[in-house]
């Protein structure tokens, strides 16, 4: 099941996107609806709220006086934390139950205003952010919900900033246009990314790089994409306790360097055998990564034990983002070199430029991806030695 997190600031039109995704076939869970449900009369959460905040937040008919409660917690952080301590466990349990109702091969959308603030986006395969400028959102809140402008701006300021949402967004949905224009955007996103992603997950198909022309000029978003992949993998593997760390490596982790449009990530494990544990393999698959059994080692570098270069290799299922995950034993030569090579290129401009020049030379000979990768190996053998010298000179450590 593909998990999609949907969020956006108040007044952005997130609900309209959720409605369109539902019409396209997604199973949508509305966090706001769940939050209302768990405090209905005769619920444990409502009983605890009454005990903590007193009769002023309860109506005569036994229902929650939402406006009164909002006035209590809006400017009181301790009160807000107390409220969240009561409602969050109930909401989490209900959301989990509702999401399990989605078809195993379908799409589950979690419509959550605080997806970014709560850090919950790391548990989703994709994060969609609906974005509209603040002035437009204020106007909508005043005209459509009857909020005073001051209150509308206060609510916007209390939420995550546009920059914070963009940092975790896999897709930004611009909702400044008409409802019809919004539907066109959402339909295209469903057709081009969401539906194929769900199919790849269902069938265990990883996204592969193109055969030719895979190397491109540096992209400004490689770093942010890598950070999102790292955060999601770290969250997925945390329950297993197997990973020592997760890091963005490779050329896309080096600002300004042309590269294959592939996010390479390294997962360290204490012992390589831990990578074969069933819970680890299942966690990787649940996170959207498919094991490639035929790729179980790196090319050994000069002066090292070839047996020490073992690894496990996974490919991501997102059709819009090629991700390669290299699982290596903590402290092994391959694990160390992946981190060293990245840092060496970041801190030594001459070596970064030399590597870029070698890439361009090889691409001029043959831009077939497999041929290009194989042709780089002799350069890597020499680079291994130079990088080791730099590490010794500078005292670099992983």
Short mmCIF file of C-alpha atoms in Angstrom, two decimals:
data_model
loop_
_atom_site.label_atom_id
_atom_site.label_comp_id
_atom_site.label_asym_id
_atom_site.label_seq_id
_atom_site.Cartn_x
_atom_site.Cartn_y
_atom_site.Cartn_z
CA UNK A 1 0.00 0.00 0.00
CA UNK A 2 1.33 3.40 -0.98
CA UNK A 3 1.18 5.87 1.89
CA UNK A 4 0.73 9.51 0.89
CA UNK A 5 0.86 12.38 3.36
CA UNK A 6 -1.15 15.44 2.39
CA UNK A 7 -0.69 18.77 4.13
CA UNK A 8 -0.81 22.50 3.66
CA UNK A 9 -1.39 25.64 5.67
CA UNK A 10 -4.84 26.64 6.83
CA UNK A 11 -6.80 28.09 3.90
CA UNK A 12 -4.59 26.47 1.26
CA UNK A 13 -7.33 24.23 -0.14
CA UNK A 14 -5.93 20.95 1.13
CA UNK A 15 -9.43 19.54 1.54
CA UNK A 16 -10.13 20.11 -2.15
CA UNK A 17 -7.05 18.06 -3.06
CA UNK A 18 -8.12 15.33 -0.65
CA UNK A 19 -11.57 15.22 -2.24
CA UNK A 20 -10.08 14.88 -5.71
CA UNK A 21 -7.73 12.10 -4.62
CA UNK A 22 -10.69 10.29 -3.08
CA UNK A 23 -12.59 10.61 -6.36
CA UNK A 24 -9.60 9.12 -8.19
CA UNK A 25 -9.67 6.04 -5.95
CA UNK A 26 -7.52 6.87 -2.94
CA UNK A 27 -8.55 5.84 0.57
CA UNK A 28 -8.41 9.14 2.50
CA UNK A 29 -8.14 9.49 6.27
CA UNK A 30 -8.91 13.01 7.51
CA UNK A 31 -6.98 13.83 10.68
CA UNK A 32 -9.35 16.66 11.60
CA UNK A 33 -12.35 14.33 11.33
CA UNK A 34 -10.59 11.77 13.51
CA UNK A 35 -9.70 14.47 16.05
CA UNK A 36 -13.40 15.32 16.33
CA UNK A 37 -14.40 11.67 16.52
CA UNK A 38 -12.14 10.76 19.44
CA UNK A 39 -13.68 13.46 21.66
CA UNK A 40 -17.31 12.62 21.02
CA UNK A 41 -19.55 12.01 24.05
CA UNK A 42 -18.76 8.91 26.12
CA UNK A 43 -15.16 8.68 24.86
CA UNK A 44 -12.22 8.30 27.23
CA UNK A 45 -10.49 11.32 25.71
CA UNK A 46 -13.45 13.59 26.38
CA UNK A 47 -13.66 12.37 29.97
CA UNK A 48 -9.96 13.18 30.51
CA UNK A 49 -10.35 16.62 28.91
CA UNK A 50 -13.20 17.42 31.29
CA UNK A 51 -11.10 16.36 34.28
CA UNK A 52 -8.05 18.38 33.15
CA UNK A 53 -9.71 21.59 31.93
CA UNK A 54 -12.90 21.72 33.98
CA UNK A 55 -16.61 22.25 33.24
CA UNK A 56 -16.07 25.45 31.25
CA UNK A 57 -14.96 23.44 28.21
CA UNK A 58 -18.05 21.20 28.32
CA UNK A 59 -21.52 22.04 27.00
CA UNK A 60 -24.69 21.25 28.92
CA UNK A 61 -25.49 18.36 26.57
CA UNK A 62 -22.15 16.65 27.37
CA UNK A 63 -20.37 17.61 24.17
CA UNK A 64 -17.05 19.43 23.94
CA UNK A 65 -17.17 23.22 23.79
CA UNK A 66 -14.46 23.52 21.15
CA UNK A 67 -14.29 27.30 21.09
CA UNK A 68 -13.86 27.46 24.87
CA UNK A 69 -11.14 24.84 24.79
CA UNK A 70 -9.38 26.64 21.95
CA UNK A 71 -9.31 29.85 23.99
CA UNK A 72 -7.67 27.98 26.87
CA UNK A 73 -4.89 26.29 24.89
CA UNK A 74 -4.15 28.78 22.08
CA UNK A 75 -1.71 30.94 24.06
CA UNK A 76 -0.79 28.44 26.79
CA UNK A 77 1.88 25.94 25.74
CA UNK A 78 1.52 23.83 28.88
CA UNK A 79 -2.22 23.56 28.38
CA UNK A 80 -1.72 22.64 24.73
CA UNK A 81 0.78 19.93 25.65
CA UNK A 82 -1.67 18.55 28.22
CA UNK A 83 -4.42 18.44 25.60
CA UNK A 84 -2.14 16.74 23.08
CA UNK A 85 -1.10 14.15 25.68
CA UNK A 86 -4.77 13.20 25.97
CA UNK A 87 -5.81 13.29 22.32
CA UNK A 88 -2.70 12.20 20.42
CA UNK A 89 -2.71 8.53 21.51
CA UNK A 90 -6.41 8.23 20.69
CA UNK A 91 -5.98 9.92 17.30
CA UNK A 92 -2.93 7.81 16.43
CA UNK A 93 -4.70 4.56 17.23
CA UNK A 94 -7.80 5.53 15.25
CA UNK A 95 -5.81 6.72 12.23
CA UNK A 96 -3.82 3.48 12.21
CA UNK A 97 -7.03 1.45 12.28
CA UNK A 98 -8.64 3.47 9.49
CA UNK A 99 -5.57 3.28 7.25
CA UNK A 100 -5.56 -0.50 7.55
CA UNK A 101 -8.91 -0.45 5.77
CA UNK A 102 -7.24 0.69 2.55
CA UNK A 103 -6.65 -2.04 -0.06
CA UNK A 104 -3.22 -3.63 0.28
CA UNK A 105 -2.42 -2.68 -3.33
CA UNK A 106 -4.06 0.74 -3.16
CA UNK A 107 -3.27 4.28 -2.06
CA UNK A 108 -3.78 5.52 1.50
CA UNK A 109 -3.83 9.31 1.87
CA UNK A 110 -3.37 10.86 5.31
CA UNK A 111 -4.87 14.36 5.24
CA UNK A 112 -3.02 15.97 8.15
CA UNK A 113 -2.60 19.72 8.78
CA UNK A 114 0.32 19.19 11.20
CA UNK A 115 2.13 16.53 9.18
CA UNK A 116 5.30 18.66 9.13
CA UNK A 117 5.07 20.05 12.65
CA UNK A 118 4.68 16.56 14.14
CA UNK A 119 7.38 15.02 11.93
CA UNK A 120 4.89 12.42 10.70
CA UNK A 121 5.84 12.89 7.04
CA UNK A 122 8.78 10.49 7.50
CA UNK A 123 6.33 7.57 7.65
CA UNK A 124 4.79 8.37 4.25
CA UNK A 125 6.15 7.27 0.88
CA UNK A 126 5.23 10.65 -0.59
CA UNK A 127 4.47 14.03 0.93
CA UNK A 128 2.17 16.39 -0.97
CA UNK A 129 2.09 20.03 0.09
CA UNK A 130 -0.69 22.33 -1.08
CA UNK A 131 0.70 25.83 -1.31
CA UNK A 132 -0.88 29.27 -1.62
CA UNK A 133 0.57 32.64 -0.62
CA UNK A 134 -0.37 33.90 2.82
CA UNK A 135 -2.45 36.88 1.63
CA UNK A 136 -4.67 34.64 -0.49
CA UNK A 137 -5.12 32.25 2.42
CA UNK A 138 -6.08 35.12 4.73
CA UNK A 139 -8.63 36.35 2.19
CA UNK A 140 -10.14 32.88 1.90
CA UNK A 141 -10.36 32.47 5.68
CA UNK A 142 -12.05 35.85 6.07
CA UNK A 143 -14.48 35.40 3.16
CA UNK A 144 -15.24 31.68 3.42
CA UNK A 145 -14.96 30.99 7.16
CA UNK A 146 -15.81 34.39 8.57
CA UNK A 147 -12.61 34.70 10.60
CA UNK A 148 -11.38 38.17 11.57
CA UNK A 149 -8.21 38.97 9.61
CA UNK A 150 -6.14 39.18 12.80
CA UNK A 151 -7.23 35.67 13.84
CA UNK A 152 -6.58 34.31 10.36
CA UNK A 153 -3.01 35.62 10.35
CA UNK A 154 -2.42 34.34 13.89
CA UNK A 155 -3.46 30.84 12.84
CA UNK A 156 -1.20 30.94 9.82
CA UNK A 157 1.75 32.14 11.92
CA UNK A 158 1.18 29.32 14.44
CA UNK A 159 1.71 26.67 11.75
CA UNK A 160 4.85 25.56 9.92
CA UNK A 161 6.32 28.08 7.50
CA UNK A 162 6.17 27.66 3.74
CA UNK A 163 9.91 26.95 3.78
CA UNK A 164 9.54 24.19 6.35
CA UNK A 165 6.82 22.53 4.28
CA UNK A 166 8.79 22.83 1.03
CA UNK A 167 11.77 21.13 2.66
CA UNK A 168 9.78 17.91 3.09
CA UNK A 169 7.57 18.16 0.00
CA UNK A 170 7.96 15.57 -2.72
CA UNK A 171 5.30 17.44 -4.69
CA UNK A 172 4.20 21.06 -4.33
CA UNK A 173 0.63 21.65 -5.49
CA UNK A 174 -0.01 25.27 -6.44
CA UNK A 175 -3.62 26.13 -5.61
CA UNK A 176 -3.79 29.76 -6.67
CA UNK A 177 -5.99 28.97 -9.67
CA UNK A 178 -9.52 27.75 -10.21
CA UNK A 179 -10.96 24.48 -8.86
CA UNK A 180 -10.86 23.11 -12.40
CA UNK A 181 -7.17 23.93 -12.73
CA UNK A 182 -6.48 22.24 -9.39
CA UNK A 183 -8.21 19.07 -10.58
CA UNK A 184 -6.01 18.99 -13.69
CA UNK A 185 -2.87 19.22 -11.55
CA UNK A 186 -4.00 16.52 -9.12
CA UNK A 187 -5.11 14.22 -11.95
CA UNK A 188 -1.70 14.50 -13.62
CA UNK A 189 0.07 13.79 -10.33
CA UNK A 190 -2.10 10.73 -9.78
CA UNK A 191 -1.50 9.42 -13.29
CA UNK A 192 2.21 10.15 -13.54
CA UNK A 193 3.51 9.42 -10.05
CA UNK A 194 1.04 8.13 -7.47
CA UNK A 195 -0.58 5.33 -9.46
CA UNK A 196 2.71 4.02 -10.96
CA UNK A 197 4.36 4.18 -7.52
CA UNK A 198 1.56 2.07 -6.02
CA UNK A 199 1.90 -0.45 -8.86
CA UNK A 200 5.68 -0.70 -8.39
CA UNK A 201 5.21 -1.34 -4.67
CA UNK A 202 2.60 -3.99 -5.37
CA UNK A 203 4.73 -5.79 -7.95
CA UNK A 204 8.15 -5.26 -6.32
CA UNK A 205 9.55 -3.27 -9.24
CA UNK A 206 12.36 -0.79 -8.61
CA UNK A 207 12.84 2.35 -10.66
CA UNK A 208 15.90 2.10 -12.90
CA UNK A 209 18.11 4.80 -14.33
CA UNK A 210 17.96 5.48 -18.05
CA UNK A 211 20.33 3.62 -20.35
CA UNK A 212 21.84 6.72 -21.96
CA UNK A 213 22.10 10.35 -20.99
CA UNK A 214 21.82 9.53 -17.29
CA UNK A 215 24.49 12.06 -16.26
CA UNK A 216 23.12 15.59 -15.92
CA UNK A 217 24.28 18.97 -14.70
CA UNK A 218 23.96 19.48 -10.91
CA UNK A 219 20.45 20.00 -9.57
CA UNK A 220 19.74 22.35 -6.70
CA UNK A 221 17.28 19.91 -5.11
CA UNK A 222 19.56 16.87 -4.84
CA UNK A 223 20.53 17.73 -1.28
CA UNK A 224 16.93 18.15 -0.13
CA UNK A 225 15.88 14.96 -1.90
CA UNK A 226 18.71 13.09 -0.23
CA UNK A 227 17.72 14.44 3.19
CA UNK A 228 14.15 13.22 2.73
CA UNK A 229 15.29 9.73 1.69
CA UNK A 230 17.68 9.56 4.66
CA UNK A 231 15.00 10.66 7.13
CA UNK A 232 12.45 8.15 5.86
CA UNK A 233 14.90 5.25 5.85
CA UNK A 234 16.12 6.10 9.34
CA UNK A 235 12.51 6.11 10.58
CA UNK A 236 11.71 2.84 8.82
CA UNK A 237 14.74 1.03 10.23
CA UNK A 238 14.61 2.48 13.75
CA UNK A 239 12.33 -0.25 15.21
CA UNK A 240 14.75 -2.98 14.05
CA UNK A 241 17.75 -1.34 15.72
CA UNK A 242 19.89 -2.66 12.86
CA UNK A 243 21.12 0.60 11.32
CA UNK A 244 24.10 2.43 12.81
CA UNK A 245 23.44 5.43 10.57
CA UNK A 246 21.94 6.47 7.23
CA UNK A 247 23.82 8.90 4.96
CA UNK A 248 23.44 10.56 1.57
CA UNK A 249 26.52 9.59 -0.46
CA UNK A 250 27.70 9.64 -4.05
CA UNK A 251 27.93 12.49 -6.51
CA UNK A 252 24.49 13.94 -5.75
CA UNK A 253 25.71 14.53 -2.19
CA UNK A 254 28.49 16.80 -3.52
CA UNK A 255 27.15 20.29 -4.33
CA UNK A 256 27.95 21.50 -7.83
CA UNK A 257 29.04 18.15 -9.25
CA UNK A 258 27.43 16.73 -12.38
CA UNK A 259 26.07 13.26 -11.72
CA UNK A 260 23.61 10.56 -12.64
CA UNK A 261 20.22 11.76 -11.45
CA UNK A 262 20.28 9.12 -8.73
CA UNK A 263 20.14 9.58 -4.97
CA UNK A 264 22.65 7.15 -3.45
CA UNK A 265 22.20 6.41 0.23
CA UNK A 266 24.30 4.28 2.56
CA UNK A 267 22.89 2.35 5.51
CA UNK A 268 25.44 1.14 8.04
CA UNK A 269 24.83 -2.06 9.99
CA UNK A 270 26.97 -3.51 12.78
CA UNK A 271 27.31 -6.83 10.94
CA UNK A 272 26.35 -7.47 7.33
CA UNK A 273 24.34 -10.52 8.42
CA UNK A 274 21.91 -8.13 10.12
CA UNK A 275 20.94 -6.84 6.70
CA UNK A 276 19.51 -10.29 5.93
CA UNK A 277 17.22 -10.39 8.96
CA UNK A 278 13.59 -10.77 8.00
CA UNK A 279 12.48 -7.69 9.93
CA UNK A 280 15.10 -5.55 8.16
CA UNK A 281 14.17 -6.81 4.69
CA UNK A 282 10.47 -6.28 5.44
CA UNK A 283 11.13 -2.78 6.81
CA UNK A 284 12.99 -1.86 3.63
CA UNK A 285 10.18 -3.21 1.46
CA UNK A 286 7.55 -1.39 3.50
CA UNK A 287 9.54 1.83 3.06
CA UNK A 288 9.45 1.34 -0.73
CA UNK A 289 12.76 -0.38 -1.49
CA UNK A 290 13.28 -3.67 -3.35
CA UNK A 291 16.27 -5.95 -2.73
CA UNK A 292 18.48 -6.67 -5.75
CA UNK A 293 19.95 -10.15 -5.01
CA UNK A 294 22.58 -10.06 -7.75
CA UNK A 295 24.37 -6.99 -6.40
CA UNK A 296 26.17 -8.18 -3.26
CA UNK A 297 29.52 -6.41 -3.37
CA UNK A 298 31.58 -3.41 -4.48
CA UNK A 299 34.73 -3.49 -6.59
CA UNK A 300 37.63 -4.01 -4.13
CA UNK A 301 40.20 -1.25 -4.02
CA UNK A 302 43.99 -1.78 -4.14
CA UNK A 303 45.59 -3.29 -1.04
CA UNK A 304 42.35 -4.47 0.58
CA UNK A 305 40.73 -7.82 1.25
CA UNK A 306 38.16 -8.46 -1.52
CA UNK A 307 35.97 -10.32 0.97
CA UNK A 308 35.55 -7.11 2.99
CA UNK A 309 33.61 -5.33 0.24
CA UNK A 310 30.28 -7.13 0.61
CA UNK A 311 27.02 -5.22 0.71
CA UNK A 312 23.29 -5.45 0.06
CA UNK A 313 21.69 -3.29 -2.61
CA UNK A 314 18.12 -1.95 -2.77
CA UNK A 315 16.35 0.14 -5.37
CA UNK A 316 13.47 2.53 -4.71
CA UNK A 317 10.02 2.18 -6.31
CA UNK A 318 9.23 5.88 -6.83
CA UNK A 319 8.87 6.40 -10.62
CA UNK A 320 9.91 10.05 -10.29
CA UNK A 321 13.05 9.50 -8.22
CA UNK A 322 15.75 6.88 -8.72
CA UNK A 323 17.19 5.87 -5.33
CA UNK A 324 19.95 3.33 -4.71
CA UNK A 325 20.47 2.11 -1.15
CA UNK A 326 23.81 0.48 -0.30
CA UNK A 327 23.76 -1.48 2.98
CA UNK A 328 27.32 -1.96 4.23
CA UNK A 329 28.95 -3.14 7.42
CA UNK A 330 29.97 -0.36 9.76
CA UNK A 331 33.76 0.14 9.60
CA UNK A 332 34.24 -1.92 6.42
CA UNK A 333 36.39 -0.51 3.59
CA UNK A 334 33.36 0.09 1.38
CA UNK A 335 31.42 1.81 4.15
CA UNK A 336 34.36 4.06 5.01
CA UNK A 337 35.23 4.91 1.40
CA UNK A 338 31.67 5.98 0.57
CA UNK A 339 31.81 8.61 3.33
CA UNK A 340 35.41 9.58 2.69
CA UNK A 341 34.94 10.00 -1.06
CA UNK A 342 31.98 12.33 -0.53
CA UNK A 343 33.76 14.50 2.05
CA UNK A 344 37.00 14.55 0.07
CA UNK A 345 35.24 15.91 -3.02
CA UNK A 346 33.28 18.45 -0.95
CA UNK A 347 36.41 19.84 0.71
CA UNK A 348 38.96 19.60 -2.13
CA UNK A 349 37.75 21.62 -5.13
CA UNK A 350 40.64 20.49 -7.36
CA UNK A 351 39.68 16.84 -6.91
CA UNK A 352 36.02 17.62 -7.50
CA UNK A 353 36.92 19.38 -10.74
CA UNK A 354 39.18 16.50 -11.76
CA UNK A 355 36.37 14.03 -11.21
CA UNK A 356 33.97 16.19 -13.24
CA UNK A 357 36.51 16.35 -16.06
CA UNK A 358 36.90 12.57 -16.03
CA UNK A 359 33.14 12.16 -16.18
CA UNK A 360 32.89 14.43 -19.20
CA UNK A 361 35.75 12.61 -20.93
CA UNK A 362 34.10 9.23 -20.46
CA UNK A 363 30.69 10.50 -21.51
CA UNK A 364 32.18 11.80 -24.75
CA UNK A 365 33.40 8.26 -25.46
CA UNK A 366 30.16 6.46 -24.55
CA UNK A 367 27.21 7.81 -22.58
CA UNK A 368 25.70 4.36 -22.03
CA UNK A 369 25.20 4.22 -18.27
CA UNK A 370 26.63 0.75 -17.67
CA UNK A 371 29.66 1.40 -19.88
CA UNK A 372 30.24 4.74 -18.17
CA UNK A 373 30.10 3.18 -14.68
CA UNK A 374 32.55 0.42 -15.63
CA UNK A 375 34.95 2.86 -17.28
CA UNK A 376 35.26 4.92 -14.08
CA UNK A 377 36.74 2.07 -12.03
CA UNK A 378 40.44 2.72 -12.89
CA UNK A 379 39.99 6.38 -11.90
CA UNK A 380 38.40 5.27 -8.63
CA UNK A 381 41.40 3.03 -7.87
CA UNK A 382 43.70 6.05 -8.07
CA UNK A 383 41.21 8.27 -6.24
CA UNK A 384 41.11 5.73 -3.40
CA UNK A 385 44.81 6.34 -2.75
CA UNK A 386 44.59 10.13 -2.98
CA UNK A 387 41.55 10.25 -0.72
CA UNK A 388 43.35 8.10 1.87
CA UNK A 389 46.30 10.50 1.82
CA UNK A 390 43.95 13.45 2.36
CA UNK A 391 42.29 11.65 5.28
CA UNK A 392 45.68 11.02 6.90
CA UNK A 393 46.80 14.62 6.39
CA UNK A 394 43.62 16.19 7.75
CA UNK A 395 42.76 13.66 10.45
CA UNK A 396 39.44 12.91 8.79
CA UNK A 397 37.21 10.38 10.47
CA UNK A 398 33.83 9.04 9.36
#
